[in-house]
Amino acid sequence: MRVVLVDARNPLNIGAAARAMSNFGFHRLRVVNPYDVAFEGARSAVGAAAVLATAGKYETVAEAVADCSLVVGTTAIGHRDLQHSIQRLEVGAPIIRAHVATGPCALLFGSEKFGLSNRDMSHCHWLMHIPTREEHVSMNLGQAVAICLYELARDPAVLAEPGKGSPASAAEVERITETLLTALHASGYPKLNTSDSFQAAVRRLVRRLHLQSGDAEFFLGMLRQMVWKMKNIGNEVAKPEDAKREDAKR
């Protein structure tokens, strides 16, 4: 399990999250674009020094989850129009526990004020939320981490080492996504294929395929061949007529 805090700004919340990880036996903390003053201040959190000392710091979500084959985002839902499937904590936790036996998983928590952005969520396979009353849906970051990890730690299997035959990692899936976007751009479909919303939709689509690692490499090879072919066809079309005649003579 990797616990990933995205855009965390409060040292007390970072410290509380790390403390909860230590409480329940989770040791891999990753922070994405944290407020540096808050991150360094949190390193003095009582009882969580080891977790914070080994925490990884990343510029983007893609980098933080690159080695994971399952990425789950957390959300309070609220009034947001979300494009992912959403599971309640008690339903999602067993799914995560089952997956950790086959490959690494990342559990993402957003900033204290805004939560995960749509771009952050585009890297997730699905979302999970803690059921709260409608009048007060959001939770303190440290408390949310603690509740989620408690639910996961109820079954010791979540701490087991990954087995063989793991699904494709997030890095492999991201390479497929980028190559597919390149192919779509080369083909001219659709005209808006450079927009953030379209790219996020493609990223969600690829993740819903749940590719195995070997299949991911096979699929990536096919996409790369398609891109190479389209680019060469484009170069042929762009050649002047006299150059084409010279090629024909050779």
Short mmCIF file of C-alpha atoms in Angstrom, two decimals:
data_model
loop_
_atom_site.label_atom_id
_atom_site.label_comp_id
_atom_site.label_asym_id
_atom_site.label_seq_id
_atom_site.Cartn_x
_atom_site.Cartn_y
_atom_site.Cartn_z
CA MET A 1 0.00 0.00 0.00
CA ARG A 2 1.10 3.51 -0.84
CA VAL A 3 -0.68 6.41 0.87
CA VAL A 4 -0.45 9.49 -1.37
CA LEU A 5 -1.23 13.00 -0.10
CA VAL A 6 -1.80 15.48 -2.93
CA ASP A 7 -1.27 19.23 -2.37
CA ALA A 8 -1.30 18.90 1.43
CA ARG A 9 -0.86 22.29 3.11
CA ASN A 10 -1.19 21.77 6.88
CA PRO A 11 1.72 20.21 8.82
CA LEU A 12 -0.67 18.96 11.50
CA ASN A 13 -2.68 17.05 8.90
CA ILE A 14 0.43 15.56 7.30
CA GLY A 15 1.68 14.54 10.72
CA ALA A 16 -1.69 13.06 11.68
CA ALA A 17 -1.81 11.05 8.45
CA ALA A 18 1.70 9.71 9.07
CA ARG A 19 0.80 8.90 12.68
CA ALA A 20 -2.25 6.93 11.51
CA MET A 21 -0.07 5.02 9.04
CA SER A 22 2.29 4.09 11.84
CA ASN A 23 -0.65 3.06 14.05
CA PHE A 24 -2.03 0.59 11.53
CA GLY A 25 1.21 -0.73 10.02
CA PHE A 26 1.45 1.18 6.74
CA HIS A 27 4.89 2.57 5.94
CA ARG A 28 4.91 3.94 2.38
CA LEU A 29 3.93 7.61 2.43
CA ARG A 30 4.16 9.73 -0.71
CA VAL A 31 3.45 13.43 -1.01
CA VAL A 32 2.69 15.26 -4.26
CA ASN A 33 3.42 18.98 -4.56
CA PRO A 34 3.22 19.63 -0.81
CA TYR A 35 3.67 23.01 0.82
CA ASP A 36 7.33 22.57 1.73
CA VAL A 37 7.12 24.44 5.02
CA ALA A 38 4.23 22.20 6.09
CA PHE A 39 5.99 19.04 4.95
CA GLU A 40 9.20 19.80 6.79
CA GLY A 41 7.28 20.88 9.88
CA ALA A 42 5.37 17.61 9.89
CA ARG A 43 8.56 15.59 10.13
CA SER A 44 8.60 16.28 13.86
CA ALA A 45 5.24 14.54 14.38
CA VAL A 46 5.34 12.34 17.48
CA GLY A 47 5.34 8.63 16.74
CA ALA A 48 5.50 9.02 12.96
CA ALA A 49 9.14 10.01 12.44
CA ALA A 50 10.04 6.79 10.59
CA VAL A 51 7.14 7.13 8.15
CA LEU A 52 7.94 10.78 7.43
CA ALA A 53 11.69 10.20 7.21
CA THR A 54 11.19 7.75 4.36
CA ALA A 55 8.32 9.61 2.65
CA GLY A 56 8.77 10.15 -1.07
CA LYS A 57 8.22 13.58 -2.58
CA TYR A 58 6.87 13.91 -6.14
CA GLU A 59 5.96 16.69 -8.55
CA THR A 60 2.94 14.94 -10.12
CA VAL A 61 0.40 12.26 -9.32
CA ALA A 62 1.56 10.27 -12.36
CA GLU A 63 5.06 10.00 -10.87
CA ALA A 64 3.77 9.11 -7.40
CA VAL A 65 1.63 6.19 -8.63
CA ALA A 66 3.86 4.99 -11.49
CA ASP A 67 4.66 1.62 -9.87
CA CYS A 68 1.06 0.90 -8.78
CA SER A 69 -1.38 -1.35 -10.63
CA LEU A 70 -4.42 -0.03 -8.75
CA VAL A 71 -4.99 3.64 -7.95
CA VAL A 72 -7.97 4.58 -5.78
CA GLY A 73 -8.93 8.18 -5.06
CA THR A 74 -10.90 9.35 -2.04
CA THR A 75 -13.67 11.93 -2.23
CA ALA A 76 -16.44 13.47 -0.15
CA ILE A 77 -18.50 13.64 -3.39
CA GLY A 78 -20.57 16.68 -2.39
CA HIS A 79 -22.03 18.41 -5.46
CA ARG A 80 -19.30 17.31 -7.89
CA ASP A 81 -20.17 15.67 -11.21
CA LEU A 82 -17.76 12.73 -11.01
CA GLN A 83 -16.92 10.49 -13.98
CA HIS A 84 -15.65 7.49 -11.99
CA SER A 85 -17.42 4.63 -10.29
CA ILE A 86 -17.65 5.29 -6.54
CA GLN A 87 -17.58 2.76 -3.71
CA ARG A 88 -18.36 3.25 -0.05
CA LEU A 89 -15.41 2.53 2.23
CA GLU A 90 -16.78 -0.76 3.54
CA VAL A 91 -17.26 -1.99 -0.04
CA GLY A 92 -14.04 -0.63 -1.49
CA ALA A 93 -11.72 -1.83 1.29
CA PRO A 94 -12.12 -5.56 0.51
CA ILE A 95 -11.43 -4.85 -3.17
CA ILE A 96 -8.19 -3.10 -2.23
CA ARG A 97 -7.25 -5.89 0.18
CA ALA A 98 -7.70 -8.47 -2.56
CA HIS A 99 -5.64 -6.46 -5.02
CA VAL A 100 -2.69 -5.87 -2.70
CA ALA A 101 -2.04 -9.61 -2.73
CA THR A 102 -1.24 -9.36 -6.46
CA GLY A 103 0.28 -5.89 -6.89
CA PRO A 104 0.91 -2.48 -5.31
CA CYS A 105 -1.95 -0.06 -4.72
CA ALA A 106 -2.04 3.70 -4.14
CA LEU A 107 -4.71 5.38 -2.03
CA LEU A 108 -4.95 9.10 -2.86
CA PHE A 109 -6.12 11.91 -0.57
CA GLY A 110 -6.56 15.46 -1.85
CA SER A 111 -5.83 18.83 -0.33
CA GLU A 112 -7.61 19.96 2.83
CA LYS A 113 -9.55 22.67 1.00
CA PHE A 114 -10.37 21.29 -2.44
CA GLY A 115 -9.79 17.53 -2.36
CA LEU A 116 -8.56 15.79 -5.49
CA SER A 117 -8.84 17.71 -8.75
CA ASN A 118 -10.42 16.20 -11.87
CA ARG A 119 -6.91 15.84 -13.31
CA ASP A 120 -5.76 13.98 -10.19
CA MET A 121 -8.78 11.69 -10.42
CA SER A 122 -8.05 10.88 -14.06
CA HIS A 123 -5.17 8.73 -12.77
CA CYS A 124 -7.56 6.69 -10.59
CA HIS A 125 -9.29 3.45 -11.49
CA TRP A 126 -12.20 4.25 -9.19
CA LEU A 127 -13.10 6.39 -6.17
CA MET A 128 -13.97 5.63 -2.57
CA HIS A 129 -15.77 7.68 0.06
CA ILE A 130 -16.48 7.52 3.77
CA PRO A 131 -20.24 7.73 4.37
CA THR A 132 -21.02 10.84 6.39
CA ARG A 133 -24.18 12.82 6.99
CA GLU A 134 -25.23 15.12 4.14
CA GLU A 135 -25.06 18.25 6.33
CA HIS A 136 -21.32 17.79 6.82
CA VAL A 137 -19.77 15.59 4.14
CA SER A 138 -16.10 16.61 4.32
CA MET A 139 -13.65 15.26 6.89
CA ASN A 140 -10.33 16.34 8.34
CA LEU A 141 -7.50 14.90 6.22
CA GLY A 142 -5.77 13.10 9.09
CA GLN A 143 -9.03 11.59 10.32
CA ALA A 144 -9.99 10.43 6.82
CA VAL A 145 -6.63 8.68 6.41
CA ALA A 146 -7.01 7.02 9.82
CA ILE A 147 -10.51 5.70 9.11
CA CYS A 148 -9.56 4.32 5.70
CA LEU A 149 -6.43 2.61 7.01
CA TYR A 150 -8.31 1.12 9.97
CA GLU A 151 -10.81 -0.44 7.59
CA LEU A 152 -7.99 -1.85 5.46
CA ALA A 153 -6.00 -3.14 8.45
CA ARG A 154 -8.94 -5.16 9.76
CA ASP A 155 -7.69 -7.94 7.46
CA PRO A 156 -3.92 -8.65 7.83
CA ALA A 157 -3.78 -9.83 4.21
CA VAL A 158 -3.51 -6.19 3.15
CA LEU A 159 0.04 -6.15 4.49
CA ALA A 160 1.14 -9.21 2.51
CA GLU A 161 3.82 -8.97 -0.15
CA PRO A 162 2.56 -8.83 -3.76
CA GLY A 163 2.42 -12.11 -5.64
CA LYS A 164 3.27 -12.99 -9.23
CA GLY A 165 1.21 -12.17 -12.30
CA SER A 166 0.48 -8.59 -11.29
CA PRO A 167 -1.65 -6.22 -13.37
CA ALA A 168 -0.07 -3.45 -15.43
CA SER A 169 1.51 -0.68 -13.41
CA ALA A 170 0.30 2.91 -13.60
CA ALA A 171 3.50 3.80 -15.49
CA GLU A 172 2.74 1.17 -18.16
CA VAL A 173 -0.88 2.35 -18.40
CA GLU A 174 0.25 5.97 -18.66
CA ARG A 175 2.62 5.09 -21.54
CA ILE A 176 -0.30 3.46 -23.33
CA THR A 177 -2.46 6.53 -22.67
CA GLU A 178 0.17 8.96 -24.02
CA THR A 179 0.78 6.80 -27.10
CA LEU A 180 -2.95 6.48 -27.76
CA LEU A 181 -3.33 10.27 -27.49
CA THR A 182 -0.45 10.66 -29.95
CA ALA A 183 -2.16 8.25 -32.35
CA LEU A 184 -5.47 10.12 -32.04
CA HIS A 185 -3.71 13.42 -32.68
CA ALA A 186 -1.95 12.00 -35.75
CA SER A 187 -5.24 10.68 -37.10
CA GLY A 188 -7.02 13.99 -36.55
CA TYR A 189 -9.70 12.46 -34.33
CA PRO A 190 -11.29 14.34 -32.78
CA LYS A 191 -10.42 17.98 -33.34
CA LEU A 192 -10.47 18.70 -29.60
CA ASN A 193 -8.03 15.93 -28.69
CA THR A 194 -5.64 18.36 -27.01
CA SER A 195 -8.17 19.48 -24.39
CA ASP A 196 -7.67 18.48 -20.76
CA SER A 197 -11.17 17.03 -20.53
CA PHE A 198 -10.64 14.78 -23.55
CA GLN A 199 -7.26 13.58 -22.31
CA ALA A 200 -8.77 12.80 -18.90
CA ALA A 201 -11.57 10.83 -20.57
CA VAL A 202 -9.03 8.77 -22.56
CA ARG A 203 -7.00 8.16 -19.40
CA ARG A 204 -10.10 6.87 -17.56
CA LEU A 205 -11.00 4.66 -20.54
CA VAL A 206 -7.58 2.99 -20.64
CA ARG A 207 -7.68 2.33 -16.89
CA ARG A 208 -11.05 0.63 -17.20
CA LEU A 209 -9.40 -2.01 -19.42
CA HIS A 210 -7.57 -3.45 -16.37
CA LEU A 211 -4.67 -4.70 -18.51
CA GLN A 212 -2.19 -7.28 -17.28
CA SER A 213 1.48 -6.34 -17.50
CA GLY A 214 2.26 -8.59 -20.49
CA ASP A 215 -0.86 -7.45 -22.35
CA ALA A 216 0.06 -3.82 -21.69
CA GLU A 217 3.42 -4.21 -23.46
CA PHE A 218 1.72 -5.98 -26.38
CA PHE A 219 -0.91 -3.24 -26.67
CA LEU A 220 1.74 -0.51 -26.43
CA GLY A 221 3.72 -2.13 -29.25
CA MET A 222 0.64 -2.12 -31.49
CA LEU A 223 -0.06 1.54 -30.76
CA ARG A 224 3.54 2.55 -31.44
CA GLN A 225 3.41 0.76 -34.80
CA MET A 226 0.22 2.63 -35.66
CA VAL A 227 1.78 5.97 -34.75
CA TRP A 228 4.91 5.18 -36.81
CA LYS A 229 2.81 4.19 -39.83
CA MET A 230 0.58 7.28 -39.67
CA LYS A 231 3.56 9.59 -39.39
CA ASN A 232 5.23 7.96 -42.39
CA ILE A 233 2.04 8.21 -44.42
CA GLY A 234 1.86 11.88 -43.48
CA ASN A 235 5.42 12.42 -44.65
CA GLU A 236 4.64 10.74 -47.98
CA VAL A 237 1.62 12.97 -48.54
CA ALA A 238 3.68 16.05 -47.75
CA LYS A 239 6.47 15.21 -50.23
CA PRO A 240 6.74 17.30 -53.40
CA GLU A 241 5.79 15.48 -56.60
CA ASP A 242 9.38 15.47 -57.97
CA ALA A 243 10.62 13.79 -54.76
CA LYS A 244 7.95 11.13 -55.10
CA ARG A 245 9.04 10.46 -58.69
CA GLU A 246 12.64 10.04 -57.56
CA ASP A 247 11.55 7.55 -54.91
CA ALA A 248 9.63 5.62 -57.56
CA LYS A 249 12.71 5.42 -59.81
CA ARG A 250 14.79 4.00 -56.96
#
